[in-house]
mmCIF file of C-alpha atoms in Angstrom:
data_model
loop_
_atom_site.group_PDB
_atom_site.id
_atom_site.type_symbol
_atom_site.label_atom_id
_atom_site.label_comp_id
_atom_site.label_asym_id
_atom_site.label_seq_id
_atom_site.Cartn_x
_atom_site.Cartn_y
_atom_site.Cartn_z
ATOM 1 C CA MET A 1 -14.178 -4.912 13.509
ATOM 2 C CA SER A 2 -12.144 -8.357 12.549
ATOM 3 C CA GLU A 3 -8.843 -8.394 12.625
ATOM 4 C CA LEU A 4 -8.630 -8.206 8.650
ATOM 5 C CA GLU A 5 -10.591 -4.972 8.915
ATOM 6 C CA THR A 6 -8.673 -3.159 11.444
ATOM 7 C CA ALA A 7 -5.041 -3.935 9.225
ATOM 8 C CA TYR A 8 -6.855 -2.878 6.453
ATOM 9 C CA GLU A 9 -8.344 0.537 7.331
ATOM 10 C CA ALA A 10 -4.882 1.194 9.428
ATOM 11 C CA LEU A 11 -2.946 0.572 6.173
ATOM 12 C CA ARG A 12 -5.626 2.798 3.870
ATOM 13 C CA ARG A 13 -4.925 5.738 6.595
ATOM 14 C CA ALA A 14 -1.327 5.383 6.516
ATOM 15 C CA ALA A 15 -1.081 5.757 3.100
ATOM 16 C CA LEU A 16 -3.723 8.440 2.398
ATOM 17 C CA ALA A 17 -1.214 10.213 4.706
ATOM 18 C CA TYR A 18 1.506 11.022 2.659
ATOM 19 C CA PRO A 19 1.765 14.178 0.859
ATOM 20 C CA GLU A 20 0.479 14.228 -2.685
ATOM 21 C CA THR A 21 -1.519 11.436 -2.489
ATOM 22 C CA ALA A 22 -5.122 9.984 -3.422
ATOM 23 C CA GLU A 23 -7.458 6.721 -3.598
ATOM 24 C CA GLU A 24 -8.666 5.564 -6.719
ATOM 25 C CA SER A 25 -10.228 2.102 -7.928
ATOM 26 C CA PRO A 26 -9.361 1.896 -11.797
ATOM 27 C CA TRP A 27 -9.213 -2.005 -11.421
ATOM 28 C CA GLY A 28 -11.671 -2.975 -9.266
ATOM 29 C CA GLU A 29 -9.439 -2.681 -6.390
ATOM 30 C CA ARG A 30 -8.260 0.360 -4.454
ATOM 31 C CA VAL A 31 -5.041 1.660 -4.620
ATOM 32 C CA ALA A 32 -3.431 4.595 -3.244
ATOM 33 C CA LYS A 33 -1.266 7.085 -5.642
ATOM 34 C CA VAL A 34 1.602 9.846 -5.479
ATOM 35 C CA ASN A 35 2.060 11.738 -8.688
ATOM 36 C CA ARG A 36 -0.485 9.940 -10.589
ATOM 37 C CA LYS A 37 1.493 6.485 -9.879
ATOM 38 C CA VAL A 38 0.702 3.833 -7.804
ATOM 39 C CA PHE A 39 2.402 3.185 -4.905
ATOM 40 C CA VAL A 40 0.147 0.678 -2.801
ATOM 41 C CA PHE A 41 -3.042 -1.998 -3.868
ATOM 42 C CA TYR A 42 -5.312 -3.205 -0.705
ATOM 43 C CA GLY A 43 -8.289 -4.918 -0.855
ATOM 44 C CA LEU A 44 -10.533 -6.610 1.916
ATOM 45 C CA SER A 45 -12.917 -9.288 1.330
ATOM 46 C CA ALA A 46 -14.821 -11.882 3.616
ATOM 47 C CA LYS A 47 -12.016 -14.296 2.514
ATOM 48 C CA ALA A 48 -8.796 -12.130 2.473
ATOM 49 C CA PHE A 49 -7.014 -8.852 2.797
ATOM 50 C CA SER A 50 -4.365 -8.383 0.433
ATOM 51 C CA CYS A 51 -1.839 -5.115 -0.252
ATOM 52 C CA THR A 52 0.581 -4.943 -2.558
ATOM 53 C CA PHE A 53 4.168 -2.854 -2.498
ATOM 54 C CA LYS A 54 6.828 -2.451 -4.505
ATOM 55 C CA LEU A 55 9.982 -2.724 -2.451
ATOM 56 C CA PRO A 56 13.091 -2.506 -4.533
ATOM 57 C CA GLU A 57 15.454 -2.794 -1.387
ATOM 58 C CA THR A 58 13.529 -5.578 0.835
ATOM 59 C CA GLY A 59 11.577 -7.593 -1.606
ATOM 60 C CA GLN A 60 13.649 -10.531 -1.739
ATOM 61 C CA MET A 61 13.419 -11.118 1.792
ATOM 62 C CA ALA A 62 9.806 -10.110 1.706
ATOM 63 C CA LEU A 63 9.560 -13.156 -0.480
ATOM 64 C CA GLY A 64 10.844 -15.306 1.948
ATOM 65 C CA LEU A 65 8.119 -15.136 4.421
ATOM 66 C CA PRO A 66 4.651 -17.408 3.953
ATOM 67 C CA PHE A 67 2.140 -14.920 3.127
ATOM 68 C CA VAL A 68 4.309 -13.271 0.436
ATOM 69 C CA GLU A 69 4.338 -13.876 -2.938
ATOM 70 C CA PRO A 70 5.432 -12.135 -6.429
ATOM 71 C CA THR A 71 2.728 -9.832 -7.592
ATOM 72 C CA GLY A 72 0.649 -11.159 -10.871
ATOM 73 C CA TYR A 73 0.622 -9.381 -14.038
ATOM 74 C CA GLY A 74 4.205 -9.139 -14.562
ATOM 75 C CA LEU A 75 4.806 -6.781 -11.732
ATOM 76 C CA GLY A 76 6.961 -8.958 -9.432
ATOM 77 C CA LYS A 77 9.637 -8.499 -11.989
ATOM 78 C CA SER A 78 9.729 -5.116 -11.147
ATOM 79 C CA GLY A 79 10.037 -5.458 -7.329
ATOM 80 C CA TRP A 80 6.219 -5.685 -6.296
ATOM 81 C CA VAL A 81 5.032 -8.318 -3.848
ATOM 82 C CA THR A 82 1.638 -9.115 -2.565
ATOM 83 C CA ALA A 83 0.956 -9.908 0.750
ATOM 84 C CA ARG A 84 -2.441 -12.063 1.871
ATOM 85 C CA PHE A 85 -4.054 -12.518 4.926
ATOM 86 C CA ALA A 86 -6.911 -15.084 5.481
ATOM 87 C CA PRO A 87 -9.496 -14.199 8.679
ATOM 88 C CA GLY A 88 -7.607 -15.940 11.961
ATOM 89 C CA GLU A 89 -4.027 -14.971 10.548
ATOM 90 C CA ASP A 90 -1.811 -12.476 12.251
ATOM 91 C CA VAL A 91 -1.099 -9.366 10.387
ATOM 92 C CA PRO A 92 2.420 -7.937 10.922
ATOM 93 C CA ALA A 93 0.796 -4.531 11.055
ATOM 94 C CA GLU A 94 4.172 -2.188 11.643
ATOM 95 C CA LEU A 95 5.910 -4.285 8.880
ATOM 96 C CA LEU A 96 3.248 -3.390 6.820
ATOM 97 C CA LEU A 97 3.814 0.101 7.673
ATOM 98 C CA GLU A 98 7.307 -0.411 7.177
ATOM 99 C CA TRP A 99 6.643 -1.573 3.245
ATOM 100 C CA LEU A 100 4.313 1.007 2.806
ATOM 101 C CA GLU A 101 6.737 3.721 3.335
ATOM 102 C CA GLU A 102 9.580 1.868 1.379
ATOM 103 C CA SER A 103 6.897 1.760 -1.403
ATOM 104 C CA PHE A 104 5.736 5.417 -1.355
ATOM 105 C CA ARG A 105 9.548 6.308 -1.465
ATOM 106 C CA ALA A 106 10.312 3.962 -4.564
ATOM 107 C CA VAL A 107 7.313 5.714 -6.572
ATOM 108 C CA ALA A 108 6.940 9.231 -5.125
ATOM 109 C CA PRO A 109 8.481 12.152 -6.900
ATOM 110 C CA LYS A 110 11.443 13.955 -4.699
ATOM 111 C CA ARG A 111 9.064 16.633 -3.502
ATOM 112 C CA ALA A 112 6.700 14.634 -2.053
ATOM 113 C CA ILE A 113 9.743 12.237 0.010
ATOM 114 C CA LYS A 114 11.210 15.744 1.081
ATOM 115 C CA ALA A 115 7.682 16.826 2.439
ATOM 116 C CA TRP A 116 6.822 13.369 4.116
ATOM 117 C CA GLU A 117 10.312 13.865 5.601
ATOM 118 C CA ALA A 118 9.577 17.344 6.770
ATOM 119 C CA GLY A 119 6.752 16.219 8.725
ATOM 120 C CA GLU A 120 3.874 17.382 6.204
ATOM 121 C CA GLN A 121 0.822 14.742 5.656
ATOM 122 C CA ALA A 122 -1.584 15.000 2.698
ATOM 123 C CA ALA A 123 -3.944 17.778 2.531
ATOM 124 C CA PRO A 124 -7.865 16.584 3.085
ATOM 125 C CA ALA A 125 -8.294 17.307 -0.873
ATOM 126 C CA ALA A 126 -5.920 14.422 -1.600
ATOM 127 C CA ARG A 127 -8.081 11.915 0.223
ATOM 128 C CA PRO A 128 -10.350 9.314 -1.590
ATOM 129 C CA THR A 129 -11.352 10.995 -5.348
ATOM 130 C CA ALA A 130 -14.442 11.019 -6.625
ATOM 131 C CA ARG A 131 -13.323 8.198 -9.611
ATOM 132 C CA GLY A 132 -14.071 5.292 -8.162
ATOM 133 C CA ALA A 133 -13.678 5.677 -4.556
#
């Protein structure tokens, strides 16, 4: 498994471990949702691994990194950033997991955040959905 595939799978598993999460592919790219709201987009191709997060606290800092850009479709104005990695590039896995948590906290309802803080994880039924997974 390549470094990009490893990073993609690690991010996907971590996203789906949060309470009340589900995976869908509404626009051809996989997303993890909490309470029917997207908190992370993630995609993998032969050319790149990309992930998109809502970062209300660290988004401006993230934009200073060479692999990060504002998310398109106007989402960048709302604090969404996209990180892209080409084959052979280092993927800062720990940083992506920190951003994943920030994004989850920015989108999730309070009950899901409390469940996460209490150590609860997603039930197996909340994992990938039949819709586009």
